[in-house]
mmCIF file of N, CA and C in Angstrom:
data_model
loop_
_atom_site.group_PDB
_atom_site.id
_atom_site.type_symbol
_atom_site.label_atom_id
_atom_site.label_comp_id
_atom_site.label_asym_id
_atom_site.label_seq_id
_atom_site.Cartn_x
_atom_site.Cartn_y
_atom_site.Cartn_z
ATOM 1 N N MET A 1016 1.259 -7.690 -47.403
ATOM 2 C CA MET A 1016 1.209 -7.337 -46.000
ATOM 3 C C MET A 1016 1.276 -8.599 -45.138
ATOM 4 N N ASP A 1017 0.589 -9.655 -45.573
ATOM 5 C CA ASP A 1017 0.612 -10.898 -44.785
ATOM 6 C C ASP A 1017 2.023 -11.448 -44.649
ATOM 7 N N GLU A 1018 2.764 -11.453 -45.751
ATOM 8 C CA GLU A 1018 4.140 -11.954 -45.720
ATOM 9 C C GLU A 1018 5.018 -11.070 -44.843
ATOM 10 N N TYR A 1019 4.842 -9.769 -44.958
ATOM 11 C CA TYR A 1019 5.592 -8.813 -44.131
ATOM 12 C C TYR A 1019 5.359 -9.092 -42.643
ATOM 13 N N LEU A 1020 4.098 -9.262 -42.262
ATOM 14 C CA LEU A 1020 3.772 -9.504 -40.854
ATOM 15 C C LEU A 1020 4.316 -10.848 -40.366
ATOM 16 N N LYS A 1021 4.337 -11.855 -41.237
ATOM 17 C CA LYS A 1021 4.924 -13.155 -40.869
ATOM 18 C C LYS A 1021 6.407 -13.001 -40.552
ATOM 19 N N VAL A 1022 7.107 -12.248 -41.400
ATOM 20 C CA VAL A 1022 8.548 -12.044 -41.191
ATOM 21 C C VAL A 1022 8.782 -11.234 -39.917
ATOM 22 N N GLU A 1023 8.021 -10.175 -39.712
ATOM 23 C CA GLU A 1023 8.181 -9.360 -38.504
ATOM 24 C C GLU A 1023 7.927 -10.191 -37.249
ATOM 25 N N LYS A 1024 6.933 -11.050 -37.288
ATOM 26 C CA LYS A 1024 6.635 -11.908 -36.138
ATOM 27 C C LYS A 1024 7.810 -12.838 -35.840
ATOM 28 N N LYS A 1025 8.476 -13.329 -36.889
ATOM 29 C CA LYS A 1025 9.646 -14.188 -36.687
ATOM 30 C C LYS A 1025 10.780 -13.414 -36.018
ATOM 31 N N TYR A 1026 10.980 -12.168 -36.419
ATOM 32 C CA TYR A 1026 11.998 -11.327 -35.759
ATOM 33 C C TYR A 1026 11.672 -11.149 -34.275
ATOM 34 N N ILE A 1027 10.434 -10.847 -33.992
ATOM 35 C CA ILE A 1027 10.016 -10.640 -32.601
ATOM 36 C C ILE A 1027 10.183 -11.925 -31.800
ATOM 37 N N ASN A 1028 9.777 -13.044 -32.367
ATOM 38 C CA ASN A 1028 9.929 -14.330 -31.669
ATOM 39 C C ASN A 1028 11.391 -14.652 -31.397
ATOM 40 N N ALA A 1029 12.268 -14.324 -32.341
ATOM 41 C CA ALA A 1029 13.697 -14.568 -32.139
ATOM 42 C C ALA A 1029 14.227 -13.731 -30.980
ATOM 43 N N VAL A 1030 13.838 -12.476 -30.923
ATOM 44 C CA VAL A 1030 14.295 -11.596 -29.836
ATOM 45 C C VAL A 1030 13.763 -12.097 -28.495
ATOM 46 N N VAL A 1031 12.490 -12.455 -28.444
ATOM 47 C CA VAL A 1031 11.893 -12.936 -27.197
ATOM 48 C C VAL A 1031 12.563 -14.238 -26.749
ATOM 49 N N THR A 1032 12.834 -15.131 -27.671
ATOM 50 C CA THR A 1032 13.513 -16.388 -27.330
ATOM 51 C C THR A 1032 14.898 -16.115 -26.765
ATOM 52 N N PHE A 1033 15.642 -15.240 -27.421
ATOM 53 C CA PHE A 1033 16.974 -14.862 -26.931
ATOM 54 C C PHE A 1033 16.877 -14.261 -25.534
ATOM 55 N N MET A 1034 15.940 -13.353 -25.340
ATOM 56 C CA MET A 1034 15.770 -12.722 -24.027
ATOM 57 C C MET A 1034 15.442 -13.757 -22.957
ATOM 58 N N ASN A 1035 14.560 -14.689 -23.274
ATOM 59 C CA ASN A 1035 14.201 -15.728 -22.304
ATOM 60 C C ASN A 1035 15.402 -16.604 -21.957
ATOM 61 N N GLU A 1036 16.161 -16.985 -22.964
ATOM 62 C CA GLU A 1036 17.343 -17.828 -22.736
ATOM 63 C C GLU A 1036 18.398 -17.123 -21.883
ATOM 64 N N MET A 1037 18.518 -15.816 -22.049
ATOM 65 C CA MET A 1037 19.530 -15.038 -21.326
ATOM 66 C C MET A 1037 18.976 -14.401 -20.047
ATOM 67 N N ASN A 1038 17.705 -14.706 -19.736
ATOM 68 C CA ASN A 1038 17.038 -14.170 -18.555
ATOM 69 C C ASN A 1038 17.043 -12.631 -18.564
ATOM 70 N N ILE A 1039 16.740 -12.075 -19.716
ATOM 71 C CA ILE A 1039 16.655 -10.620 -19.891
ATOM 72 C C ILE A 1039 15.179 -10.248 -19.914
ATOM 73 N N ASN A 1040 14.795 -9.237 -19.133
ATOM 74 C CA ASN A 1040 13.380 -8.884 -19.094
ATOM 75 C C ASN A 1040 13.083 -7.455 -19.565
ATOM 76 N N LYS A 1041 14.105 -6.741 -20.090
ATOM 77 C CA LYS A 1041 13.888 -5.396 -20.615
ATOM 78 C C LYS A 1041 14.754 -5.173 -21.843
ATOM 79 N N LEU A 1042 14.322 -4.248 -22.664
ATOM 80 C CA LEU A 1042 15.112 -3.798 -23.798
ATOM 81 C C LEU A 1042 15.280 -2.297 -23.692
ATOM 82 N N TYR A 1043 16.387 -1.808 -24.197
ATOM 83 C CA TYR A 1043 16.648 -0.377 -24.246
ATOM 84 C C TYR A 1043 16.488 0.071 -25.693
ATOM 85 N N ILE A 1044 15.682 1.072 -25.935
ATOM 86 C CA ILE A 1044 15.448 1.546 -27.296
ATOM 87 C C ILE A 1044 16.550 2.529 -27.668
ATOM 88 N N LYS A 1045 17.396 2.100 -28.584
ATOM 89 C CA LYS A 1045 18.484 2.947 -29.063
ATOM 90 C C LYS A 1045 18.097 3.640 -30.363
ATOM 91 N N GLY A 1046 17.374 2.959 -31.191
ATOM 92 C CA GLY A 1046 16.894 3.505 -32.454
ATOM 93 C C GLY A 1046 15.548 2.895 -32.778
ATOM 94 N N LEU A 1047 14.677 3.661 -33.365
ATOM 95 C CA LEU A 1047 13.335 3.162 -33.654
ATOM 96 C C LEU A 1047 12.903 3.682 -35.013
ATOM 97 N N GLU A 1048 12.627 2.760 -35.943
ATOM 98 C CA GLU A 1048 12.107 3.147 -37.247
ATOM 99 C C GLU A 1048 10.607 3.296 -37.141
ATOM 100 N N GLN A 1049 10.098 4.352 -37.713
ATOM 101 C CA GLN A 1049 8.658 4.557 -37.710
ATOM 102 C C GLN A 1049 8.196 4.854 -39.128
ATOM 103 N N TRP A 1050 7.442 3.942 -39.678
ATOM 104 C CA TRP A 1050 6.858 4.110 -41.012
ATOM 105 C C TRP A 1050 5.369 4.280 -40.811
ATOM 106 N N SER A 1051 4.888 5.471 -40.986
ATOM 107 C CA SER A 1051 3.501 5.792 -40.640
ATOM 108 C C SER A 1051 2.481 4.874 -41.302
ATOM 109 N N GLU A 1052 2.677 4.504 -42.574
ATOM 110 C CA GLU A 1052 1.703 3.629 -43.232
ATOM 111 C C GLU A 1052 1.635 2.263 -42.547
ATOM 112 N N ASP A 1053 2.801 1.711 -42.190
ATOM 113 C CA ASP A 1053 2.824 0.412 -41.511
ATOM 114 C C ASP A 1053 2.208 0.517 -40.119
ATOM 115 N N ILE A 1054 2.520 1.573 -39.418
ATOM 116 C CA ILE A 1054 1.977 1.756 -38.070
ATOM 117 C C ILE A 1054 0.459 1.851 -38.139
ATOM 118 N N GLU A 1055 -0.039 2.635 -39.071
ATOM 119 C CA GLU A 1055 -1.492 2.766 -39.221
ATOM 120 C C GLU A 1055 -2.121 1.446 -39.636
ATOM 121 N N ALA A 1056 -1.507 0.733 -40.555
ATOM 122 C CA ALA A 1056 -2.062 -0.536 -41.042
ATOM 123 C C ALA A 1056 -2.135 -1.576 -39.933
ATOM 124 N N GLN A 1057 -1.208 -1.512 -38.996
ATOM 125 C CA GLN A 1057 -1.180 -2.480 -37.902
ATOM 126 C C GLN A 1057 -1.903 -1.960 -36.663
ATOM 127 N N ASN A 1058 -2.533 -0.801 -36.776
ATOM 128 C CA ASN A 1058 -3.214 -0.172 -35.639
ATOM 129 C C ASN A 1058 -2.287 -0.063 -34.434
ATOM 130 N N ALA A 1059 -1.041 0.337 -34.692
ATOM 131 C CA ALA A 1059 -0.023 0.380 -33.637
ATOM 132 C C ALA A 1059 0.298 1.797 -33.183
ATOM 133 N N THR A 1060 -0.472 2.776 -33.620
ATOM 134 C CA THR A 1060 -0.177 4.168 -33.295
ATOM 135 C C THR A 1060 -0.110 4.397 -31.787
ATOM 136 N N GLU A 1061 -1.066 3.871 -31.044
ATOM 137 C CA GLU A 1061 -1.081 4.063 -29.586
ATOM 138 C C GLU A 1061 0.148 3.426 -28.944
ATOM 139 N N PHE A 1062 0.493 2.207 -29.368
ATOM 140 C CA PHE A 1062 1.668 1.513 -28.828
ATOM 141 C C PHE A 1062 2.944 2.301 -29.128
ATOM 142 N N ILE A 1063 3.124 2.713 -30.373
ATOM 143 C CA ILE A 1063 4.329 3.441 -30.785
ATOM 144 C C ILE A 1063 4.442 4.772 -30.046
ATOM 145 N N SER A 1064 3.309 5.421 -29.786
ATOM 146 C CA SER A 1064 3.344 6.720 -29.123
ATOM 147 C C SER A 1064 3.902 6.622 -27.701
ATOM 148 N N LYS A 1065 3.906 5.416 -27.115
ATOM 149 C CA LYS A 1065 4.412 5.216 -25.758
ATOM 150 C C LYS A 1065 5.908 4.912 -25.732
ATOM 151 N N LEU A 1066 6.519 4.754 -26.920
ATOM 152 C CA LEU A 1066 7.935 4.418 -27.009
ATOM 153 C C LEU A 1066 8.739 5.658 -27.381
ATOM 154 N N TRP A 1067 9.940 5.755 -26.846
ATOM 155 C CA TRP A 1067 10.844 6.800 -27.280
ATOM 156 C C TRP A 1067 12.283 6.354 -27.068
ATOM 157 N N ILE A 1068 13.168 6.983 -27.801
ATOM 158 C CA ILE A 1068 14.592 6.659 -27.713
ATOM 159 C C ILE A 1068 15.062 6.890 -26.286
ATOM 160 N N GLY A 1069 15.802 5.927 -25.767
ATOM 161 C CA GLY A 1069 16.347 6.050 -24.417
ATOM 162 C C GLY A 1069 15.461 5.464 -23.336
ATOM 163 N N GLN A 1070 14.297 4.942 -23.698
ATOM 164 C CA GLN A 1070 13.389 4.350 -22.722
ATOM 165 C C GLN A 1070 13.670 2.864 -22.579
ATOM 166 N N TRP A 1071 13.528 2.352 -21.366
ATOM 167 C CA TRP A 1071 13.616 0.909 -21.134
ATOM 168 C C TRP A 1071 12.296 0.297 -21.448
#
C-alpha cells in the first residue's frame, strides 16, 4: 500500500505541475475509476462521493 500511494502521489504531482505551468485551474472528469477497497483504505469515500462524470 505504501508503494502504491507513493506512485499515486507522483501522478497527482505531475498533473498539478502541468496545470500550474499551463495556468489551468480546473479539470473535467471524463472517466473515473472507483475501487472500493482502495477508496475505503484511503478514507476517500466522502471525497469520491462528491465527484461525478461531467463535473468540473
